[in-house]
Structures are given as structure tokens and as C-alpha cells.
């Protein structure tokens, strides 16, 4: 154990204290109106996110997983369809496909971006393939322009699990807007996080947006569509108040995350090759880099995590196994493709603390411990 203060994997306590006066003012307004779900603050949040991202439509819902389900359901993805998804991603990327009755087809990822490997995508396309689900993970986008070309070439839908990608842009276009639709997650740890949970569908397709709005609640489905299909996944005014407040400082938070990530890289690069630091996109693609997770790889991951935990430093495993090895997916026909890069990442990758309230001194403490563990220079 150590006498130094703990370094949690995530903490937003300082931000909460700073932002509480503005948030509480908006919450009092909601209380005075007596409208607590899908009210004026949610409407304003949708407008502000649409402006920030450039989307024609931003539709709020209960969380990022629901946003994925609503998007696929509204697009007509269902039984008999296959959707190509990465084997290395959060569980919801694939579970949303199963939820709407379709089948995920898992393929390997690129070792630099951890996103879909375009060559693997091409090899996995078959007669029942209906869509590609690109995922933007950790700190940079997938090779989305190439994936869109593949989708166009084969007449497929392109969707984006852009849950982690607020602020990421490629060629000036925000993540989530390169295909039929994308999503955002506002889980508390996200770059733009709520104090509970919320999500959003982004799309330039007005017809898709209309269907998502109908499906997100039974009330909006009445008279136009089947209410039994509605998800009843709505955003509450309190989370909208938090997100509106935090949206006003989002670019500053993104800058802070970038500075912290650069600090980590400067300190940890001397440990190569025993520690692999993230690969940053080329300078011409810098808009595609927004730091949500700082992920390193090491062959001694379990031991390193135990060492950091003993010194009260929080870590997170992204992700403990490829989706092809999840019990609920491993027997599916779509889990047959080899995924060596995903498997290696699942065995070696670990996320380090990264959030705007983290101090430079805390980053130095984490790096000092990693150097000490590996016996390298500090």
C-alpha cells in the first residue's frame, strides 16, 4: 500500500462541483415546469448536439445501447440479415444486432486503430450481408471513408457505433454521419458524460429520424406504427441539464484530454517495446483523434494491473475477450472468422486513468509506477 492519494480510473467530482450552480438552475426550471421527460431541455440538447456535429437530426434516448437498437430497428434490419461487426468492441455493438433479430458476423480489427480492418470486412461479405457496423474506439475513428466505399460497392448500409466519438471528425464530417446513421453515448465516463445515462441517434436521413422518434416511446408511436415495437427509451430533463452544461466546455475538456494523453505518451514511450502506447492518426487526419481512453498494451497485463491496484491506481480492461469468445456469440456462424489482432488486444490491452479532472501530477504518479514495475528509467 502507499500513502499517496489514490488515482481512480475515473472521477468527475471536481467538474460536478464547478458545474453544479448551472445544472441546478436548469433543474429548478424543469421542476417549475413539471416536465421531467423529453421536455424543453431535451429538445434544446438535441438542437445543440445537431449544431455541434452538423447532423440534420439528433434524437435523444435513454442510453447508447438503446440508440443502436433504435437505429437498426428504424432502418429495417432484422431476421435473415447479417451485419458485419468488429470482434473487438463493447458488447452492445453486437447485442443490438441480435436484439433486432439479425446475425452479427465478426471480423478482425486494425492493430493501430482497433477498428474494423477493411480487408477483413471485404472477406466477410456474403449473400445475406445487409450492413456494416463501424466502431470508433478509444481515441480515433475507423477508416470510415474506405468502409463507406466498401458499403457503396456492395450495396450495403453503413452504420456507426460512434458512442465514444463525440468531437471526432474526418474530412470535416463528424463521426456517425458517414452512413445511414450513428449513435452517441452519454454514459458518465464518456467524453461528454451525463450524471446518469442517456444516448442519441445521429442521422442526415430524415425518414430514418422520423422512425427513430416513433420507436423511442409508445406515445410517439400512437397512430403511426406499432406501439408494441416501441422501446420506450427516453431522455430525462435532469440529464439534459447536465449535458447542456457540459457541452459548453466540451472543447476545453477534449483539449485537456489531449494534453494528458500527450503527457502519458512522453513518459511511457521510453518503455517500448515492453509497453506499447497508442498510435496517433497522421497529422492530416488529426480531427479524427479525440481521447476517450488511453490504452496501452503489455504482455504482463495481469501483473501490471495487480501492481497498480496495490498502489491505488485504477485501471480498466478493454475488452477482456473478443466477442467471438463470448458464450452467447461463440457458436454463431458469424464467429467463424479468425481474429488474431482482436485476440491479442484482449489479452494485452489496459486502459489508464484519463479524464479532465485528472492532474499532471497524477499522470506522473501512474507513469512512475509503470516504470518501476518494468524496472525502466523514470
mmCIF file of C-alpha atoms in Angstrom:
data_model
loop_
_atom_site.group_PDB
_atom_site.id
_atom_site.type_symbol
_atom_site.label_atom_id
_atom_site.label_comp_id
_atom_site.label_asym_id
_atom_site.label_seq_id
_atom_site.Cartn_x
_atom_site.Cartn_y
_atom_site.Cartn_z
ATOM 1 C CA UNK A 1 0.000 0.000 0.000
ATOM 2 C CA UNK A 2 1.004 3.638 -0.326
ATOM 3 C CA UNK A 3 0.487 6.923 1.489
ATOM 4 C CA UNK A 4 -0.081 8.758 -1.785
ATOM 5 C CA UNK A 5 -3.690 9.694 -2.639
ATOM 6 C CA UNK A 6 -5.489 7.152 -4.843
ATOM 7 C CA UNK A 7 -5.761 7.768 -8.577
ATOM 8 C CA UNK A 8 -9.207 6.489 -9.578
ATOM 9 C CA UNK A 9 -9.775 5.216 -13.080
ATOM 10 C CA UNK A 10 -12.437 7.904 -13.437
ATOM 11 C CA UNK A 11 -13.624 10.793 -11.322
ATOM 12 C CA UNK A 12 -15.761 13.765 -12.246
ATOM 13 C CA UNK A 13 -16.150 15.138 -8.728
ATOM 14 C CA UNK A 14 -14.297 18.406 -9.369
ATOM 15 C CA UNK A 15 -16.308 19.042 -12.529
ATOM 16 C CA UNK A 16 -19.553 18.363 -10.678
ATOM 17 C CA UNK A 17 -18.655 20.970 -8.060
ATOM 18 C CA UNK A 18 -17.811 23.558 -10.717
ATOM 19 C CA UNK A 19 -20.891 22.880 -12.824
ATOM 20 C CA UNK A 20 -23.436 22.390 -10.049
ATOM 21 C CA UNK A 21 -24.707 26.025 -9.948
ATOM 22 C CA UNK A 22 -25.589 25.988 -13.653
ATOM 23 C CA UNK A 23 -27.008 22.467 -13.581
ATOM 24 C CA UNK A 24 -29.121 23.137 -10.512
ATOM 25 C CA UNK A 25 -30.538 26.275 -12.102
ATOM 26 C CA UNK A 26 -31.694 24.307 -15.132
ATOM 27 C CA UNK A 27 -33.103 21.544 -12.926
ATOM 28 C CA UNK A 28 -35.114 24.096 -10.950
ATOM 29 C CA UNK A 29 -36.563 25.352 -14.226
ATOM 30 C CA UNK A 30 -37.627 21.805 -15.114
ATOM 31 C CA UNK A 31 -39.165 21.336 -11.674
ATOM 32 C CA UNK A 32 -41.115 24.577 -12.014
ATOM 33 C CA UNK A 33 -42.481 23.410 -15.367
ATOM 34 C CA UNK A 34 -43.303 19.964 -14.013
ATOM 35 C CA UNK A 35 -41.921 18.344 -17.156
ATOM 36 C CA UNK A 36 -39.310 15.714 -16.409
ATOM 37 C CA UNK A 37 -39.013 13.528 -19.544
ATOM 38 C CA UNK A 38 -38.494 14.609 -23.164
ATOM 39 C CA UNK A 39 -39.163 18.234 -22.242
ATOM 40 C CA UNK A 40 -37.739 21.564 -23.418
ATOM 41 C CA UNK A 41 -34.240 20.830 -22.102
ATOM 42 C CA UNK A 42 -34.079 17.571 -24.068
ATOM 43 C CA UNK A 43 -35.266 19.445 -27.149
ATOM 44 C CA UNK A 44 -32.556 22.055 -26.644
ATOM 45 C CA UNK A 45 -29.951 19.311 -26.167
ATOM 46 C CA UNK A 46 -30.979 17.711 -29.448
ATOM 47 C CA UNK A 47 -30.646 21.065 -31.222
ATOM 48 C CA UNK A 48 -27.265 21.807 -29.648
ATOM 49 C CA UNK A 49 -25.841 18.363 -30.477
ATOM 50 C CA UNK A 50 -27.122 18.694 -34.039
ATOM 51 C CA UNK A 51 -25.336 22.045 -34.319
ATOM 52 C CA UNK A 52 -22.132 20.690 -32.778
ATOM 53 C CA UNK A 53 -21.969 17.620 -35.009
ATOM 54 C CA UNK A 54 -23.559 19.059 -38.132
ATOM 55 C CA UNK A 55 -26.264 16.371 -38.122
ATOM 56 C CA UNK A 56 -29.644 17.109 -39.668
ATOM 57 C CA UNK A 57 -31.224 15.078 -36.888
ATOM 58 C CA UNK A 58 -30.179 14.282 -33.316
ATOM 59 C CA UNK A 59 -32.690 12.151 -31.398
ATOM 60 C CA UNK A 60 -32.195 11.638 -27.662
ATOM 61 C CA UNK A 61 -32.979 8.379 -25.876
ATOM 62 C CA UNK A 62 -32.179 6.540 -22.670
ATOM 63 C CA UNK A 63 -28.650 5.281 -23.399
ATOM 64 C CA UNK A 64 -26.213 4.397 -26.152
ATOM 65 C CA UNK A 65 -27.268 0.758 -26.385
ATOM 66 C CA UNK A 66 -30.890 1.744 -26.948
ATOM 67 C CA UNK A 67 -29.712 4.222 -29.579
ATOM 68 C CA UNK A 68 -28.058 1.375 -31.507
ATOM 69 C CA UNK A 69 -31.183 -0.780 -31.296
ATOM 70 C CA UNK A 70 -33.481 2.069 -32.338
ATOM 71 C CA UNK A 71 -31.242 2.927 -35.287
ATOM 72 C CA UNK A 72 -31.131 -0.634 -36.624
ATOM 73 C CA UNK A 73 -34.808 -1.227 -35.987
ATOM 74 C CA UNK A 74 -35.777 2.007 -37.738
ATOM 75 C CA UNK A 75 -33.584 1.072 -40.709
ATOM 76 C CA UNK A 76 -35.393 -2.229 -41.142
ATOM 77 C CA UNK A 77 -32.516 -4.511 -40.136
ATOM 78 C CA UNK A 78 -33.995 -7.796 -38.936
ATOM 79 C CA UNK A 79 -34.306 -11.566 -39.299
ATOM 80 C CA UNK A 80 -32.340 -13.031 -42.204
ATOM 81 C CA UNK A 81 -29.902 -10.104 -42.311
ATOM 82 C CA UNK A 82 -26.213 -10.225 -41.445
ATOM 83 C CA UNK A 83 -24.317 -7.233 -40.072
ATOM 84 C CA UNK A 84 -20.516 -7.128 -40.143
ATOM 85 C CA UNK A 85 -19.154 -6.005 -36.762
ATOM 86 C CA UNK A 86 -15.673 -5.916 -35.199
ATOM 87 C CA UNK A 87 -14.717 -8.734 -32.854
ATOM 88 C CA UNK A 88 -13.041 -6.250 -30.515
ATOM 89 C CA UNK A 89 -15.592 -3.794 -29.154
ATOM 90 C CA UNK A 90 -18.139 -3.255 -26.406
ATOM 91 C CA UNK A 91 -20.759 -5.994 -26.121
ATOM 92 C CA UNK A 92 -23.645 -3.734 -27.231
ATOM 93 C CA UNK A 93 -22.217 -3.360 -30.747
ATOM 94 C CA UNK A 94 -23.186 -6.954 -31.427
ATOM 95 C CA UNK A 95 -26.037 -7.449 -28.959
ATOM 96 C CA UNK A 96 -28.038 -4.713 -30.706
ATOM 97 C CA UNK A 97 -27.818 -6.742 -33.930
ATOM 98 C CA UNK A 98 -29.143 -9.826 -32.163
ATOM 99 C CA UNK A 99 -31.839 -7.746 -30.443
ATOM 100 C CA UNK A 100 -33.403 -6.806 -33.784
ATOM 101 C CA UNK A 101 -33.278 -10.418 -34.983
ATOM 102 C CA UNK A 102 -30.283 -10.149 -37.310
ATOM 103 C CA UNK A 103 -26.964 -12.009 -37.109
ATOM 104 C CA UNK A 104 -23.583 -10.438 -36.340
ATOM 105 C CA UNK A 105 -20.628 -11.508 -38.460
ATOM 106 C CA UNK A 106 -17.428 -10.856 -36.531
ATOM 107 C CA UNK A 107 -14.221 -9.769 -38.250
ATOM 108 C CA UNK A 108 -10.772 -8.713 -37.114
ATOM 109 C CA UNK A 109 -9.580 -5.188 -36.390
ATOM 110 C CA UNK A 110 -6.704 -2.957 -37.392
ATOM 111 C CA UNK A 111 -3.916 -3.046 -34.744
ATOM 112 C CA UNK A 112 -3.423 0.749 -34.870
ATOM 113 C CA UNK A 113 -6.993 1.968 -34.517
ATOM 114 C CA UNK A 114 -8.650 -1.170 -33.025
ATOM 115 C CA UNK A 115 -11.403 -0.524 -35.586
ATOM 116 C CA UNK A 116 -12.672 -2.703 -38.437
ATOM 117 C CA UNK A 117 -9.964 -3.977 -40.785
ATOM 118 C CA UNK A 118 -11.331 -3.113 -44.260
ATOM 119 C CA UNK A 119 -9.717 -6.189 -45.830
ATOM 120 C CA UNK A 120 -11.401 -8.417 -43.261
ATOM 121 C CA UNK A 121 -14.717 -6.703 -43.944
ATOM 122 C CA UNK A 122 -14.447 -7.414 -47.671
ATOM 123 C CA UNK A 123 -13.687 -11.070 -46.989
ATOM 124 C CA UNK A 124 -16.721 -11.461 -44.708
ATOM 125 C CA UNK A 125 -19.373 -10.074 -47.061
ATOM 126 C CA UNK A 126 -21.819 -12.732 -48.202
ATOM 127 C CA UNK A 127 -25.234 -13.026 -49.853
ATOM 128 C CA UNK A 128 -27.097 -12.182 -46.621
ATOM 129 C CA UNK A 129 -24.922 -9.253 -45.603
ATOM 130 C CA UNK A 130 -27.123 -6.191 -45.176
ATOM 131 C CA UNK A 131 -24.911 -3.739 -43.312
ATOM 132 C CA UNK A 132 -21.512 -2.842 -41.886
ATOM 133 C CA UNK A 133 -21.272 -1.534 -38.330
ATOM 134 C CA UNK A 134 -18.146 0.604 -37.971
ATOM 135 C CA UNK A 135 -16.975 1.358 -34.433
ATOM 136 C CA UNK A 136 -14.805 4.299 -33.413
ATOM 137 C CA UNK A 137 -12.868 3.222 -30.331
ATOM 138 C CA UNK A 138 -10.778 4.827 -27.625
ATOM 139 C CA UNK A 139 -9.169 7.814 -29.348
ATOM 140 C CA UNK A 140 -9.574 7.706 -33.131
ATOM 141 C CA UNK A 141 -12.010 6.895 -35.877
ATOM 142 C CA UNK A 142 -12.214 3.802 -38.010
ATOM 143 C CA UNK A 143 -11.046 4.036 -41.627
ATOM 144 C CA UNK A 144 -14.536 5.287 -42.310
ATOM 145 C CA UNK A 145 -14.087 6.625 -45.848
ATOM 146 C CA UNK A 146 -12.810 3.232 -47.021
ATOM 147 C CA UNK A 147 -15.597 1.431 -45.175
ATOM 148 C CA UNK A 148 -18.157 3.656 -46.834
ATOM 149 C CA UNK A 149 -16.647 2.839 -50.242
ATOM 150 C CA UNK A 150 -16.936 -0.874 -49.454
ATOM 151 C CA UNK A 151 -20.563 -0.436 -48.389
ATOM 152 C CA UNK A 152 -21.387 1.512 -51.548
ATOM 153 C CA UNK A 153 -19.595 -1.020 -53.736
ATOM 154 C CA UNK A 154 -21.680 -3.894 -52.337
ATOM 155 C CA UNK A 155 -24.962 -2.026 -51.883
ATOM 156 C CA UNK A 156 -24.817 -2.270 -48.075
ATOM 157 C CA UNK A 157 -25.971 0.009 -45.311
ATOM 158 C CA UNK A 158 -23.230 1.649 -43.244
ATOM 159 C CA UNK A 159 -23.935 2.314 -39.565
ATOM 160 C CA UNK A 160 -21.575 3.730 -36.953
ATOM 161 C CA UNK A 161 -21.288 2.802 -33.320
ATOM 162 C CA UNK A 162 -19.869 6.236 -32.586
ATOM 163 C CA UNK A 163 -20.769 6.016 -28.899
ATOM 164 C CA UNK A 164 -17.242 7.126 -27.906
ATOM 165 C CA UNK A 165 -16.737 9.549 -30.769
ATOM 166 C CA UNK A 166 -18.205 12.919 -29.807
ATOM 167 C CA UNK A 167 -15.917 15.538 -31.391
ATOM 168 C CA UNK A 168 -14.245 13.127 -33.842
ATOM 169 C CA UNK A 169 -14.312 14.294 -37.459
ATOM 170 C CA UNK A 170 -12.891 13.004 -40.717
ATOM 171 C CA UNK A 171 -12.585 15.416 -43.650
ATOM 172 C CA UNK A 172 -14.765 17.809 -41.686
ATOM 173 C CA UNK A 173 -17.603 15.302 -41.238
ATOM 174 C CA UNK A 174 -18.474 14.220 -37.717
ATOM 175 C CA UNK A 175 -18.368 10.563 -36.759
ATOM 176 C CA UNK A 176 -21.785 8.972 -37.079
ATOM 177 C CA UNK A 177 -22.653 10.861 -40.254
ATOM 178 C CA UNK A 178 -20.761 8.848 -42.866
ATOM 179 C CA UNK A 179 -23.512 6.312 -43.415
ATOM 180 C CA UNK A 180 -27.217 5.856 -42.683
ATOM 181 C CA UNK A 181 -26.806 6.780 -39.028
ATOM 182 C CA UNK A 182 -24.662 6.733 -35.924
ATOM 183 C CA UNK A 183 -25.059 6.980 -32.170
ATOM 184 C CA UNK A 184 -23.649 8.780 -29.160
ATOM 185 C CA UNK A 185 -23.439 7.518 -25.597
ATOM 186 C CA UNK A 186 -23.539 9.906 -22.643
ATOM 187 C CA UNK A 187 -22.560 7.357 -20.001
ATOM 188 C CA UNK A 188 -20.821 9.257 -17.164
ATOM 189 C CA UNK A 189 -17.271 8.298 -18.179
ATOM 190 C CA UNK A 190 -17.733 9.388 -21.798
ATOM 191 C CA UNK A 191 -16.058 12.491 -23.219
ATOM 192 C CA UNK A 192 -19.464 14.167 -22.896
ATOM 193 C CA UNK A 193 -20.984 12.337 -19.951
ATOM 194 C CA UNK A 194 -24.226 12.638 -18.031
ATOM 195 C CA UNK A 195 -24.668 12.158 -14.286
ATOM 196 C CA UNK A 196 -26.787 9.109 -15.044
ATOM 197 C CA UNK A 197 -27.164 7.868 -18.600
ATOM 198 C CA UNK A 198 -28.514 8.958 -21.966
ATOM 199 C CA UNK A 199 -27.878 8.348 -25.648
ATOM 200 C CA UNK A 200 -28.590 9.810 -29.060
ATOM 201 C CA UNK A 201 -29.068 8.781 -32.666
ATOM 202 C CA UNK A 202 -27.398 10.979 -35.297
ATOM 203 C CA UNK A 203 -28.543 10.880 -38.904
ATOM 204 C CA UNK A 204 -28.906 13.009 -42.009
ATOM 205 C CA UNK A 205 -31.691 10.690 -43.170
ATOM 206 C CA UNK A 206 -34.992 12.412 -42.296
ATOM 207 C CA UNK A 207 -37.024 9.248 -42.839
ATOM 208 C CA UNK A 208 -34.815 7.236 -40.506
ATOM 209 C CA UNK A 209 -35.015 10.026 -37.916
ATOM 210 C CA UNK A 210 -38.815 10.032 -38.078
ATOM 211 C CA UNK A 211 -38.913 6.282 -37.485
ATOM 212 C CA UNK A 212 -36.485 6.528 -34.543
ATOM 213 C CA UNK A 213 -38.670 9.195 -32.936
ATOM 214 C CA UNK A 214 -41.733 6.982 -33.308
ATOM 215 C CA UNK A 215 -39.966 3.952 -31.894
ATOM 216 C CA UNK A 216 -38.380 5.576 -28.855
ATOM 217 C CA UNK A 217 -41.695 5.782 -26.966
ATOM 218 C CA UNK A 218 -45.136 4.256 -27.161
ATOM 219 C CA UNK A 219 -46.687 7.712 -27.022
ATOM 220 C CA UNK A 220 -44.922 8.820 -30.192
ATOM 221 C CA UNK A 221 -45.897 5.557 -31.924
ATOM 222 C CA UNK A 222 -49.629 6.022 -31.378
ATOM 223 C CA UNK A 223 -51.465 6.412 -34.666
ATOM 224 C CA UNK A 224 -48.373 5.784 -36.792
ATOM 225 C CA UNK A 225 -46.650 2.469 -36.357
ATOM 226 C CA UNK A 226 -46.919 -0.397 -33.913
ATOM 227 C CA UNK A 227 -46.672 0.736 -30.263
ATOM 228 C CA UNK A 228 -45.629 -2.809 -29.363
ATOM 229 C CA UNK A 229 -42.341 -2.190 -31.183
ATOM 230 C CA UNK A 230 -41.575 0.968 -29.213
ATOM 231 C CA UNK A 231 -38.541 0.834 -26.944
ATOM 232 C CA UNK A 232 -39.807 3.470 -24.504
ATOM 233 C CA UNK A 233 -36.251 4.751 -24.213
ATOM 234 C CA UNK A 234 -36.434 8.426 -23.380
ATOM 235 C CA UNK A 235 -34.068 11.066 -22.024
ATOM 236 C CA UNK A 236 -34.949 12.900 -18.819
ATOM 237 C CA UNK A 237 -34.632 16.628 -18.222
ATOM 238 C CA UNK A 238 -32.056 16.266 -15.445
ATOM 239 C CA UNK A 239 -29.587 14.501 -17.727
ATOM 240 C CA UNK A 240 -30.298 17.072 -20.424
ATOM 241 C CA UNK A 241 -29.470 19.838 -17.926
ATOM 242 C CA UNK A 242 -26.147 18.166 -17.133
ATOM 243 C CA UNK A 243 -25.283 17.582 -20.772
ATOM 244 C CA UNK A 244 -26.170 21.119 -21.846
ATOM 245 C CA UNK A 245 -23.888 22.456 -19.127
ATOM 246 C CA UNK A 246 -21.047 20.125 -20.000
ATOM 247 C CA UNK A 247 -21.465 20.716 -23.735
ATOM 248 C CA UNK A 248 -20.470 24.341 -23.191
ATOM 249 C CA UNK A 249 -16.999 23.192 -22.046
ATOM 250 C CA UNK A 250 -16.692 20.104 -24.253
ATOM 251 C CA UNK A 251 -13.961 21.503 -26.497
ATOM 252 C CA UNK A 252 -11.921 22.520 -23.438
ATOM 253 C CA UNK A 253 -12.371 19.040 -21.997
ATOM 254 C CA UNK A 254 -11.250 17.497 -25.296
ATOM 255 C CA UNK A 255 -8.144 19.721 -25.263
ATOM 256 C CA UNK A 256 -7.398 18.726 -21.677
ATOM 257 C CA UNK A 257 -7.694 15.035 -22.534
ATOM 258 C CA UNK A 258 -5.303 15.554 -25.451
ATOM 259 C CA UNK A 259 -2.702 17.210 -23.220
ATOM 260 C CA UNK A 260 -2.952 14.409 -20.662
ATOM 261 C CA UNK A 261 -2.621 11.765 -23.385
ATOM 262 C CA UNK A 262 0.469 13.504 -24.771
ATOM 263 C CA UNK A 263 1.921 13.563 -21.252
ATOM 264 C CA UNK A 264 1.354 9.807 -20.894
ATOM 265 C CA UNK A 265 2.976 9.135 -24.257
ATOM 266 C CA UNK A 266 6.070 11.234 -23.471
ATOM 267 C CA UNK A 267 6.541 9.389 -20.199
ATOM 268 C CA UNK A 268 5.809 5.866 -21.430
ATOM 269 C CA UNK A 269 7.437 5.784 -24.866
ATOM 270 C CA UNK A 270 10.879 5.044 -23.331
ATOM 271 C CA UNK A 271 9.433 1.710 -22.145
ATOM 272 C CA UNK A 272 8.932 0.454 -25.712
ATOM 273 C CA UNK A 273 8.667 -2.330 -26.709
ATOM 274 C CA UNK A 274 7.546 -3.801 -23.372
ATOM 275 C CA UNK A 275 4.809 -1.154 -23.240
ATOM 276 C CA UNK A 276 3.008 -0.171 -26.440
ATOM 277 C CA UNK A 277 1.496 3.305 -26.457
ATOM 278 C CA UNK A 278 -1.426 4.331 -28.708
ATOM 279 C CA UNK A 279 -0.800 5.031 -32.384
ATOM 280 C CA UNK A 280 -1.994 8.517 -33.256
ATOM 281 C CA UNK A 281 -3.595 9.202 -36.641
ATOM 282 C CA UNK A 282 -1.464 11.031 -39.252
ATOM 283 C CA UNK A 283 -1.352 14.818 -38.986
ATOM 284 C CA UNK A 284 -3.698 15.235 -41.952
ATOM 285 C CA UNK A 285 -6.310 13.249 -40.007
ATOM 286 C CA UNK A 286 -5.878 14.928 -36.630
ATOM 287 C CA UNK A 287 -9.550 15.820 -36.409
ATOM 288 C CA UNK A 288 -10.233 12.112 -36.110
ATOM 289 C CA UNK A 289 -8.375 11.956 -32.772
ATOM 290 C CA UNK A 290 -10.318 12.669 -29.585
ATOM 291 C CA UNK A 291 -9.047 10.963 -26.451
ATOM 292 C CA UNK A 292 -11.674 8.980 -24.593
ATOM 293 C CA UNK A 293 -9.470 6.109 -23.346
ATOM 294 C CA UNK A 294 -5.687 5.971 -23.085
ATOM 295 C CA UNK A 295 -4.941 2.346 -23.901
ATOM 296 C CA UNK A 296 -1.556 0.683 -23.582
ATOM 297 C CA UNK A 297 -0.576 -2.896 -24.345
ATOM 298 C CA UNK A 298 1.786 -5.101 -22.386
ATOM 299 C CA UNK A 299 2.490 -8.824 -22.196
ATOM 300 C CA UNK A 300 2.380 -8.580 -18.386
ATOM 301 C CA UNK A 301 -1.049 -7.017 -18.134
ATOM 302 C CA UNK A 302 -2.386 -9.018 -15.194
ATOM 303 C CA UNK A 303 0.720 -8.409 -13.116
ATOM 304 C CA UNK A 304 0.757 -4.703 -14.004
ATOM 305 C CA UNK A 305 -2.896 -4.280 -13.037
ATOM 306 C CA UNK A 306 -2.255 -6.018 -9.721
ATOM 307 C CA UNK A 307 0.737 -3.763 -9.078
ATOM 308 C CA UNK A 308 -1.172 -0.566 -9.904
ATOM 309 C CA UNK A 309 -4.165 -1.711 -7.859
ATOM 310 C CA UNK A 310 -1.891 -2.331 -4.853
ATOM 311 C CA UNK A 311 -0.776 1.290 -5.216
ATOM 312 C CA UNK A 312 -4.386 2.501 -5.509
ATOM 313 C CA UNK A 313 -4.328 3.334 -9.195
ATOM 314 C CA UNK A 314 -7.447 2.361 -11.104
ATOM 315 C CA UNK A 315 -7.363 0.609 -14.474
ATOM 316 C CA UNK A 316 -9.910 -0.920 -16.838
ATOM 317 C CA UNK A 317 -9.620 -3.853 -19.230
ATOM 318 C CA UNK A 318 -10.859 -3.033 -22.730
ATOM 319 C CA UNK A 319 -12.001 -5.747 -23.528
ATOM 320 C CA UNK A 320 -11.454 -8.979 -21.587
ATOM 321 C CA UNK A 321 -12.173 -11.227 -24.585
ATOM 322 C CA UNK A 322 -13.028 -10.926 -28.277
ATOM 323 C CA UNK A 323 -16.753 -11.103 -28.940
ATOM 324 C CA UNK A 324 -16.154 -14.362 -30.811
ATOM 325 C CA UNK A 325 -15.291 -15.903 -27.431
ATOM 326 C CA UNK A 326 -18.344 -14.578 -25.582
ATOM 327 C CA UNK A 327 -20.507 -17.603 -24.692
ATOM 328 C CA UNK A 328 -23.603 -16.080 -26.282
ATOM 329 C CA UNK A 329 -21.825 -15.458 -29.606
ATOM 330 C CA UNK A 330 -19.119 -18.102 -29.998
ATOM 331 C CA UNK A 331 -21.368 -20.746 -31.554
ATOM 332 C CA UNK A 332 -22.866 -18.406 -34.144
ATOM 333 C CA UNK A 333 -21.868 -18.961 -37.791
ATOM 334 C CA UNK A 334 -20.620 -15.376 -37.828
ATOM 335 C CA UNK A 335 -17.976 -16.188 -35.217
ATOM 336 C CA UNK A 336 -16.038 -18.477 -37.547
ATOM 337 C CA UNK A 337 -13.561 -15.925 -38.921
ATOM 338 C CA UNK A 338 -10.100 -15.834 -37.287
ATOM 339 C CA UNK A 339 -9.482 -12.649 -35.288
ATOM 340 C CA UNK A 340 -5.821 -12.754 -34.170
ATOM 341 C CA UNK A 341 -5.463 -8.983 -33.678
ATOM 342 C CA UNK A 342 -8.617 -8.791 -31.571
ATOM 343 C CA UNK A 343 -7.481 -11.773 -29.504
ATOM 344 C CA UNK A 344 -4.043 -10.253 -28.884
ATOM 345 C CA UNK A 345 -5.555 -6.921 -27.842
ATOM 346 C CA UNK A 346 -7.982 -8.648 -25.491
ATOM 347 C CA UNK A 347 -5.015 -10.324 -23.788
ATOM 348 C CA UNK A 348 -2.665 -7.304 -23.658
ATOM 349 C CA UNK A 349 -4.604 -4.019 -23.539
ATOM 350 C CA UNK A 350 -5.349 -1.976 -20.426
ATOM 351 C CA UNK A 351 -6.847 1.491 -20.032
ATOM 352 C CA UNK A 352 -5.189 4.048 -17.763
ATOM 353 C CA UNK A 353 -6.949 6.939 -15.980
ATOM 354 C CA UNK A 354 -7.867 9.737 -18.409
ATOM 355 C CA UNK A 355 -10.418 12.463 -17.687
ATOM 356 C CA UNK A 356 -10.405 16.270 -17.457
ATOM 357 C CA UNK A 357 -10.194 16.342 -13.649
ATOM 358 C CA UNK A 358 -7.011 14.230 -13.707
ATOM 359 C CA UNK A 359 -3.919 16.258 -12.804
ATOM 360 C CA UNK A 360 -0.494 16.203 -14.427
ATOM 361 C CA UNK A 361 0.894 15.050 -11.082
ATOM 362 C CA UNK A 362 -1.449 12.079 -11.084
ATOM 363 C CA UNK A 363 -0.342 11.130 -14.588
ATOM 364 C CA UNK A 364 3.269 11.309 -13.414
ATOM 365 C CA UNK A 365 2.425 9.054 -10.488
ATOM 366 C CA UNK A 366 0.832 6.460 -12.780
ATOM 367 C CA UNK A 367 3.819 6.590 -15.142
ATOM 368 C CA UNK A 368 6.336 6.381 -12.285
ATOM 369 C CA UNK A 369 4.624 3.213 -11.096
ATOM 370 C CA UNK A 370 4.609 1.665 -14.581
ATOM 371 C CA UNK A 371 8.321 2.454 -14.946
ATOM 372 C CA UNK A 372 9.022 0.988 -11.513
ATOM 373 C CA UNK A 373 7.071 -2.157 -12.364
ATOM 374 C CA UNK A 374 9.070 -2.680 -15.558
ATOM 375 C CA UNK A 375 12.349 -1.698 -13.950
ATOM 376 C CA UNK A 376 12.893 1.044 -16.515
ATOM 377 C CA UNK A 377 14.173 4.623 -16.218
ATOM 378 C CA UNK A 378 11.738 7.228 -14.923
#
